[in-house]
């Protein structure tokens, strides 16, 4: 018997028992769909986290420092970081303004309290290196300059989403907006950098940090961001800044430096472990499905004992009988695998869209690996029934009812 004949016999056998075959495939379908959906969701979650860290900027260093006695340490910290030009390209204050702040242009008003999250202005104070350190790119106009900082110029730079919310499709550059009644001239607009809205960066409203007097006690003045030259410079720069900060703030303050890259590495490692864990749990259902296949194949051998006896009596070899039952088991697993892959793709798309906000398709590696595993299950759990069928004696098989 050649492969084509064995395949036809296996297909006819499966088609003759449609209900039983469908129930046999069910374990493989559920198991494969679960493996694909869970592992792909974990990959999508990892992408979401990596996109978040990427939106923060590559090779950035977050520095938190403050004094309880009101001393302004920003200039000294800025000067120290500038001297580390071997490792650091720039440093900027990253002061967030809290409280009820109203941004107005014409008849349109946006509030940090009353507007929706997508429209809330993120009022931030920085210097001329804010654009570099926070990974922004200019779309129109210019960023803050040294003279803006020195002369306390009442100017601002808008994020892309904030500019659209205030001005629609008009050019904001050169226009005047007000913040809590204080007029500010728009000098630039940033390109979109946070399409998934991880941290609302596109609603930034950047002012010179020397204008912090406008917001009195609403400004958090303890945050700075530095930009390292490369990934290797990050560790050295963090070590130097952490060594400098205790002497700068003394006994009347606190300070530390850290990099989002460190958290990203830890998150990626945890995500890999999560993928293995979820894949292992889902694989258990595949194992259960394989045992079900073996049981059904044993029943099939019992039902077809006389057929096996006749074939052996007319000269069929053991290997042809083994091949026939193995092909049938693999065909059941293969069909179940294809259906399971389709369901897994659909479940992954729905789950990622609902939870993560974007669609993730399973990778080719995961898909092919899951399908190969399902076929391997057919071989493993179909082998014993196939060997048992091939070992039947013709006389005993022919006497079977």
Short mmCIF file of C-alpha atoms in Angstrom, two decimals:
data_model
loop_
_atom_site.label_atom_id
_atom_site.label_comp_id
_atom_site.label_asym_id
_atom_site.label_seq_id
_atom_site.Cartn_x
_atom_site.Cartn_y
_atom_site.Cartn_z
CA UNK A 1 0.00 0.00 0.00
CA UNK A 2 1.41 3.37 -0.98
CA UNK A 3 1.02 6.65 0.90
CA UNK A 4 -1.79 7.91 -1.33
CA UNK A 5 -3.91 4.82 -0.68
CA UNK A 6 -3.22 4.98 3.07
CA UNK A 7 -4.22 8.64 3.12
CA UNK A 8 -7.50 7.90 1.32
CA UNK A 9 -8.34 5.07 3.73
CA UNK A 10 -7.57 7.34 6.71
CA UNK A 11 -9.73 10.13 5.30
CA UNK A 12 -12.64 7.75 4.67
CA UNK A 13 -12.33 6.36 8.19
CA UNK A 14 -12.46 9.86 9.69
CA UNK A 15 -15.37 10.91 7.46
CA UNK A 16 -17.34 7.77 8.38
CA UNK A 17 -17.28 8.73 12.07
CA UNK A 18 -17.72 12.50 11.85
CA UNK A 19 -19.04 13.05 15.37
CA UNK A 20 -16.38 10.93 17.03
CA UNK A 21 -13.64 12.47 14.90
CA UNK A 22 -14.79 16.00 15.80
CA UNK A 23 -14.78 15.19 19.52
CA UNK A 24 -11.33 13.61 19.14
CA UNK A 25 -10.02 16.78 17.48
CA UNK A 26 -11.57 19.00 20.15
CA UNK A 27 -8.74 18.49 22.63
CA UNK A 28 -6.15 19.39 19.98
CA UNK A 29 -8.20 22.40 18.81
CA UNK A 30 -8.61 23.82 22.31
CA UNK A 31 -5.01 23.10 23.27
CA UNK A 32 -3.51 24.62 20.11
CA UNK A 33 -5.77 27.69 20.22
CA UNK A 34 -4.84 28.22 23.88
CA UNK A 35 -1.09 27.91 23.19
CA UNK A 36 -1.22 30.38 20.30
CA UNK A 37 -3.51 32.88 22.04
CA UNK A 38 -1.69 32.91 25.39
CA UNK A 39 1.85 33.00 24.01
CA UNK A 40 0.94 35.63 21.40
CA UNK A 41 -0.82 37.75 24.01
CA UNK A 42 2.32 37.63 26.15
CA UNK A 43 4.34 38.75 23.10
CA UNK A 44 1.86 41.57 22.49
CA UNK A 45 2.17 42.61 26.12
CA UNK A 46 5.95 42.66 25.73
CA UNK A 47 5.57 44.85 22.63
CA UNK A 48 3.34 47.23 24.57
CA UNK A 49 5.94 47.51 27.33
CA UNK A 50 8.82 47.98 24.87
CA UNK A 51 6.85 50.66 23.00
CA UNK A 52 6.26 52.42 26.30
CA UNK A 53 9.95 52.45 27.17
CA UNK A 54 10.81 53.50 23.61
CA UNK A 55 8.44 56.46 23.99
CA UNK A 56 10.47 57.55 27.02
CA UNK A 57 13.57 57.80 24.84
CA UNK A 58 16.64 55.66 24.30
CA UNK A 59 19.54 55.95 26.74
CA UNK A 60 17.72 58.38 29.00
CA UNK A 61 18.51 58.78 32.68
CA UNK A 62 15.83 59.91 35.11
CA UNK A 63 17.22 61.96 37.98
CA UNK A 64 15.15 62.83 41.01
CA UNK A 65 16.60 65.34 43.44
CA UNK A 66 15.14 67.87 45.83
CA UNK A 67 15.92 69.84 48.95
CA UNK A 68 13.62 70.42 51.85
CA UNK A 69 15.03 73.87 52.62
CA UNK A 70 14.05 75.33 49.24
CA UNK A 71 17.55 75.57 47.79
CA UNK A 72 17.60 75.58 43.96
CA UNK A 73 20.01 72.83 42.89
CA UNK A 74 19.06 72.71 39.23
CA UNK A 75 21.86 74.97 37.99
CA UNK A 76 24.57 73.07 39.87
CA UNK A 77 23.19 69.71 38.72
CA UNK A 78 22.94 70.98 35.16
CA UNK A 79 26.55 72.25 35.26
CA UNK A 80 27.84 68.96 36.67
CA UNK A 81 26.08 66.90 33.99
CA UNK A 82 27.38 69.23 31.28
CA UNK A 83 30.92 68.54 32.47
CA UNK A 84 30.31 64.81 31.89
CA UNK A 85 30.16 65.37 28.14
CA UNK A 86 32.11 62.14 27.68
CA UNK A 87 28.97 60.27 28.76
CA UNK A 88 26.08 62.76 28.64
CA UNK A 89 24.77 64.80 25.72
CA UNK A 90 22.45 66.99 27.76
CA UNK A 91 20.26 67.37 30.83
CA UNK A 92 17.01 69.21 31.42
CA UNK A 93 14.64 69.90 34.27
CA UNK A 94 11.43 67.96 33.80
CA UNK A 95 9.14 69.81 36.17
CA UNK A 96 5.46 68.81 36.07
CA UNK A 97 2.82 71.33 37.05
CA UNK A 98 -0.03 69.94 39.11
CA UNK A 99 -3.29 71.41 40.21
CA UNK A 100 -6.11 73.00 38.24
CA UNK A 101 -4.49 74.63 35.18
CA UNK A 102 -6.54 76.03 32.31
CA UNK A 103 -5.06 76.43 28.83
CA UNK A 104 -7.07 78.71 26.55
CA UNK A 105 -6.98 79.76 22.92
CA UNK A 106 -9.86 81.82 21.59
CA UNK A 107 -13.10 80.21 22.75
CA UNK A 108 -11.49 76.81 23.43
CA UNK A 109 -10.34 75.89 26.95
CA UNK A 110 -8.58 72.71 28.07
CA UNK A 111 -8.14 71.87 31.74
CA UNK A 112 -5.82 69.53 33.62
CA UNK A 113 -8.77 68.64 35.85
CA UNK A 114 -11.92 68.79 33.76
CA UNK A 115 -10.81 67.65 30.29
CA UNK A 116 -10.73 64.01 29.17
CA UNK A 117 -7.41 62.15 29.51
CA UNK A 118 -6.74 62.44 25.76
CA UNK A 119 -7.14 66.22 25.93
CA UNK A 120 -5.52 67.05 29.27
CA UNK A 121 -2.57 69.44 28.89
CA UNK A 122 0.61 68.13 30.50
CA UNK A 123 2.19 71.41 31.58
CA UNK A 124 5.94 70.83 31.90
CA UNK A 125 8.91 73.11 32.54
CA UNK A 126 12.28 72.41 30.93
CA UNK A 127 15.24 73.99 29.20
CA UNK A 128 16.71 74.17 25.70
CA UNK A 129 17.76 70.50 25.85
CA UNK A 130 14.30 69.17 26.68
CA UNK A 131 13.66 68.17 23.06
CA UNK A 132 16.84 66.07 22.93
CA UNK A 133 16.53 64.47 26.35
CA UNK A 134 12.85 63.53 26.08
CA UNK A 135 13.17 62.12 22.56
CA UNK A 136 10.95 64.70 20.84
CA UNK A 137 11.24 65.93 17.26
CA UNK A 138 10.10 69.32 16.00
CA UNK A 139 7.44 69.47 13.30
CA UNK A 140 7.04 73.25 13.14
CA UNK A 141 8.87 76.25 14.52
CA UNK A 142 11.62 75.82 17.10
CA UNK A 143 12.24 74.49 20.56
CA UNK A 144 13.19 76.47 23.64
CA UNK A 145 16.45 78.41 23.43
CA UNK A 146 19.07 79.45 25.97
CA UNK A 147 17.82 83.05 25.75
CA UNK A 148 14.26 81.91 26.49
CA UNK A 149 15.54 80.40 29.70
CA UNK A 150 17.81 83.30 30.64
CA UNK A 151 15.37 86.10 29.81
CA UNK A 152 12.29 84.37 31.22
CA UNK A 153 10.58 84.65 27.84
CA UNK A 154 6.88 83.79 27.97
CA UNK A 155 7.00 81.21 25.17
CA UNK A 156 5.93 77.58 24.85
CA UNK A 157 6.18 74.48 22.66
CA UNK A 158 3.13 72.26 22.11
CA UNK A 159 2.78 68.53 21.64
CA UNK A 160 1.08 67.41 18.42
CA UNK A 161 -2.20 66.34 20.05
CA UNK A 162 -2.48 69.46 22.20
CA UNK A 163 -1.83 71.65 19.15
CA UNK A 164 -4.59 69.88 17.24
CA UNK A 165 -7.03 70.10 20.15
CA UNK A 166 -6.45 73.85 20.48
CA UNK A 167 -5.92 74.94 16.89
CA UNK A 168 -7.49 72.17 14.78
CA UNK A 169 -5.66 72.46 11.44
CA UNK A 170 -4.42 76.05 11.82
CA UNK A 171 -0.71 76.78 12.28
CA UNK A 172 -0.10 77.44 16.01
CA UNK A 173 3.39 78.97 15.58
CA UNK A 174 3.30 82.68 16.44
CA UNK A 175 -0.15 82.49 18.07
CA UNK A 176 -0.78 83.41 21.69
CA UNK A 177 -2.41 81.13 24.25
CA UNK A 178 -3.05 81.75 27.94
CA UNK A 179 -2.29 79.56 30.94
CA UNK A 180 -4.37 80.57 33.93
CA UNK A 181 -4.64 83.98 32.29
CA UNK A 182 -0.91 84.42 31.54
CA UNK A 183 -0.23 84.98 27.81
CA UNK A 184 2.37 82.74 26.11
CA UNK A 185 3.57 82.75 22.51
CA UNK A 186 3.72 79.39 20.72
CA UNK A 187 7.17 79.02 19.13
CA UNK A 188 7.06 75.36 18.06
CA UNK A 189 5.09 72.15 17.70
CA UNK A 190 6.44 68.63 18.27
CA UNK A 191 5.83 65.66 15.98
CA UNK A 192 3.60 62.86 17.23
CA UNK A 193 5.68 60.48 19.36
CA UNK A 194 3.10 58.65 21.48
CA UNK A 195 0.44 57.24 19.10
CA UNK A 196 -0.69 54.61 21.61
CA UNK A 197 -1.02 57.32 24.29
CA UNK A 198 1.07 55.42 26.83
CA UNK A 199 1.93 58.51 28.89
CA UNK A 200 0.15 61.39 27.12
CA UNK A 201 3.42 62.83 25.79
CA UNK A 202 1.69 64.37 22.78
CA UNK A 203 -0.29 66.66 25.10
CA UNK A 204 2.85 68.27 26.51
CA UNK A 205 2.95 72.04 26.94
CA UNK A 206 6.60 72.97 27.45
CA UNK A 207 7.62 76.22 29.17
CA UNK A 208 11.03 77.58 30.25
CA UNK A 209 11.69 76.25 33.73
CA UNK A 210 12.54 79.78 34.86
CA UNK A 211 8.80 80.57 34.62
CA UNK A 212 8.04 78.30 37.57
CA UNK A 213 7.09 81.43 39.55
CA UNK A 214 3.87 81.51 37.51
CA UNK A 215 2.66 78.34 39.20
CA UNK A 216 3.88 79.00 42.76
CA UNK A 217 3.59 75.73 44.71
CA UNK A 218 2.02 73.73 41.84
CA UNK A 219 5.42 72.79 40.39
CA UNK A 220 7.24 69.55 41.23
CA UNK A 221 10.86 70.73 40.97
CA UNK A 222 12.59 67.46 41.82
CA UNK A 223 12.76 65.79 38.42
CA UNK A 224 15.49 65.91 35.74
CA UNK A 225 16.21 63.91 32.61
CA UNK A 226 19.67 63.37 31.09
CA UNK A 227 20.54 61.93 27.69
CA UNK A 228 23.50 59.55 27.58
CA UNK A 229 25.62 59.17 24.45
CA UNK A 230 24.97 55.44 24.14
CA UNK A 231 23.86 52.40 26.11
CA UNK A 232 27.35 51.83 27.52
CA UNK A 233 27.48 55.40 28.83
CA UNK A 234 24.24 54.99 30.78
CA UNK A 235 25.74 52.85 33.55
CA UNK A 236 28.77 55.09 34.04
CA UNK A 237 26.67 58.27 34.02
CA UNK A 238 24.23 56.86 36.58
CA UNK A 239 27.14 55.88 38.83
CA UNK A 240 28.71 59.35 38.62
CA UNK A 241 25.42 61.21 39.21
CA UNK A 242 24.51 58.97 42.15
CA UNK A 243 27.94 59.70 43.58
CA UNK A 244 27.51 63.46 43.15
CA UNK A 245 23.94 63.89 44.40
CA UNK A 246 24.54 63.19 48.14
CA UNK A 247 27.08 65.99 48.29
CA UNK A 248 24.81 68.33 46.35
CA UNK A 249 21.66 67.91 48.44
CA UNK A 250 23.46 67.29 51.73
CA UNK A 251 21.48 66.39 54.82
CA UNK A 252 18.55 68.55 53.77
CA UNK A 253 17.48 66.68 50.66
CA UNK A 254 17.49 63.47 48.67
CA UNK A 255 18.38 62.32 45.16
CA UNK A 256 18.96 59.32 42.90
CA UNK A 257 19.44 58.47 39.22
CA UNK A 258 18.12 55.48 37.28
CA UNK A 259 17.48 54.44 33.70
CA UNK A 260 14.26 53.08 32.12
CA UNK A 261 16.54 50.66 30.22
CA UNK A 262 17.13 48.76 33.47
CA UNK A 263 13.42 48.34 34.06
CA UNK A 264 12.96 47.33 30.43
CA UNK A 265 15.52 44.52 30.72
CA UNK A 266 13.86 43.23 33.88
CA UNK A 267 10.43 43.46 32.25
CA UNK A 268 11.62 41.54 29.17
CA UNK A 269 13.04 38.76 31.34
CA UNK A 270 9.80 38.50 33.32
CA UNK A 271 7.84 38.43 30.06
CA UNK A 272 9.94 35.55 28.70
CA UNK A 273 9.24 33.58 31.86
CA UNK A 274 5.54 34.43 31.54
CA UNK A 275 5.48 33.16 27.95
CA UNK A 276 7.08 29.87 29.00
CA UNK A 277 4.67 29.52 31.92
CA UNK A 278 1.56 30.25 29.84
CA UNK A 279 2.78 28.02 27.01
CA UNK A 280 3.38 25.19 29.48
CA UNK A 281 -0.11 25.48 30.95
CA UNK A 282 -1.69 25.48 27.50
CA UNK A 283 0.47 22.53 26.41
CA UNK A 284 -1.14 20.42 29.14
CA UNK A 285 -4.43 20.59 27.25
CA UNK A 286 -2.59 19.37 24.14
CA UNK A 287 -1.30 16.43 26.17
CA UNK A 288 -4.82 15.61 27.31
CA UNK A 289 -6.00 15.86 23.70
CA UNK A 290 -3.24 13.45 22.63
CA UNK A 291 -4.31 10.90 25.20
CA UNK A 292 -7.84 11.19 23.84
CA UNK A 293 -6.51 10.48 20.34
CA UNK A 294 -4.72 7.37 21.58
CA UNK A 295 -7.91 6.10 23.21
CA UNK A 296 -9.95 6.64 20.04
CA UNK A 297 -7.29 4.96 17.90
CA UNK A 298 -7.36 1.93 20.20
CA UNK A 299 -11.13 1.78 19.74
CA UNK A 300 -10.60 2.06 15.98
CA UNK A 301 -8.17 -0.87 16.05
CA UNK A 302 -10.75 -2.98 17.90
CA UNK A 303 -13.49 -2.07 15.41
CA UNK A 304 -11.31 -2.91 12.41
CA UNK A 305 -9.75 -6.12 13.69
CA UNK A 306 -11.23 -8.28 10.90
CA UNK A 307 -10.08 -5.78 8.27
CA UNK A 308 -6.56 -5.97 9.69
CA UNK A 309 -6.71 -9.79 9.68
CA UNK A 310 -7.77 -9.90 6.04
CA UNK A 311 -5.02 -7.52 5.00
CA UNK A 312 -2.38 -9.53 6.85
CA UNK A 313 -3.73 -12.79 5.42
CA UNK A 314 -3.24 -11.54 1.86
CA UNK A 315 0.30 -10.42 2.56
CA UNK A 316 0.17 -6.90 4.05
CA UNK A 317 3.37 -6.01 5.88
CA UNK A 318 3.44 -4.71 9.43
CA UNK A 319 4.94 -1.39 8.32
CA UNK A 320 2.02 -0.71 5.97
CA UNK A 321 -0.50 -1.29 8.76
CA UNK A 322 1.52 0.90 11.14
CA UNK A 323 1.69 3.59 8.47
CA UNK A 324 -2.06 3.47 7.90
CA UNK A 325 -2.96 4.06 11.54
CA UNK A 326 -0.21 6.64 12.04
CA UNK A 327 -1.44 8.57 9.02
CA UNK A 328 -4.96 8.50 10.41
CA UNK A 329 -3.79 9.79 13.79
CA UNK A 330 -1.66 12.52 12.15
CA UNK A 331 -4.55 13.51 9.89
CA UNK A 332 -6.84 13.96 12.89
CA UNK A 333 -4.19 16.06 14.65
CA UNK A 334 -3.39 18.02 11.50
CA UNK A 335 -7.03 18.93 10.84
CA UNK A 336 -7.51 19.79 14.49
CA UNK A 337 -4.30 21.83 14.34
CA UNK A 338 -5.48 23.91 11.36
CA UNK A 339 -8.80 24.65 13.07
CA UNK A 340 -7.00 25.41 16.34
CA UNK A 341 -4.63 27.83 14.57
CA UNK A 342 -7.56 29.69 13.01
CA UNK A 343 -9.31 29.99 16.37
CA UNK A 344 -6.01 30.97 18.03
CA UNK A 345 -5.49 33.79 15.51
CA UNK A 346 -9.02 35.08 16.09
CA UNK A 347 -8.73 34.82 19.88
CA UNK A 348 -5.35 36.60 19.84
CA UNK A 349 -6.68 39.50 17.76
CA UNK A 350 -9.76 39.96 19.98
CA UNK A 351 -7.86 39.60 23.27
CA UNK A 352 -5.07 42.01 22.30
CA UNK A 353 -7.51 44.58 20.91
CA UNK A 354 -9.63 44.52 24.07
CA UNK A 355 -6.76 44.52 26.59
CA UNK A 356 -3.83 46.22 24.83
CA UNK A 357 -5.72 48.44 22.41
CA UNK A 358 -4.05 47.13 19.25
CA UNK A 359 -4.10 43.90 17.25
CA UNK A 360 -1.21 41.44 17.47
CA UNK A 361 -0.94 38.51 15.08
CA UNK A 362 0.85 35.33 16.24
CA UNK A 363 4.38 34.98 14.91
CA UNK A 364 5.20 32.41 12.21
CA UNK A 365 7.52 30.66 14.66
CA UNK A 366 4.77 30.18 17.25
CA UNK A 367 2.27 29.07 14.60
CA UNK A 368 4.56 26.56 12.89
CA UNK A 369 5.87 25.29 16.22
CA UNK A 370 2.34 24.73 17.55
CA UNK A 371 1.26 22.95 14.35
CA UNK A 372 4.38 20.74 14.33
CA UNK A 373 3.70 19.91 17.97
CA UNK A 374 0.14 18.87 17.17
CA UNK A 375 1.32 16.55 14.38
CA UNK A 376 4.00 15.16 16.70
CA UNK A 377 1.22 14.40 19.19
CA UNK A 378 -0.47 12.35 16.47
CA UNK A 379 2.71 10.36 15.87
CA UNK A 380 3.45 9.83 19.57
CA UNK A 381 -0.04 8.88 20.66
CA UNK A 382 -0.90 7.06 17.46
CA UNK A 383 2.19 4.85 17.54
CA UNK A 384 1.03 2.45 20.25
CA UNK A 385 -2.36 1.70 18.64
CA UNK A 386 -0.62 1.33 15.24
CA UNK A 387 1.95 -1.12 16.61
CA UNK A 388 -0.80 -3.05 18.41
CA UNK A 389 -2.80 -3.30 15.16
CA UNK A 390 0.21 -4.52 13.20
CA UNK A 391 0.99 -7.19 15.80
CA UNK A 392 -2.36 -8.98 15.52
CA UNK A 393 -2.17 -12.58 14.29
CA UNK A 394 -4.19 -13.12 11.06
CA UNK A 395 -6.08 -16.15 12.42
CA UNK A 396 -7.10 -14.39 15.66
CA UNK A 397 -8.02 -11.23 13.77
CA UNK A 398 -10.22 -13.13 11.28
CA UNK A 399 -12.08 -14.85 14.16
CA UNK A 400 -12.96 -11.46 15.73
CA UNK A 401 -16.58 -10.36 15.57
#
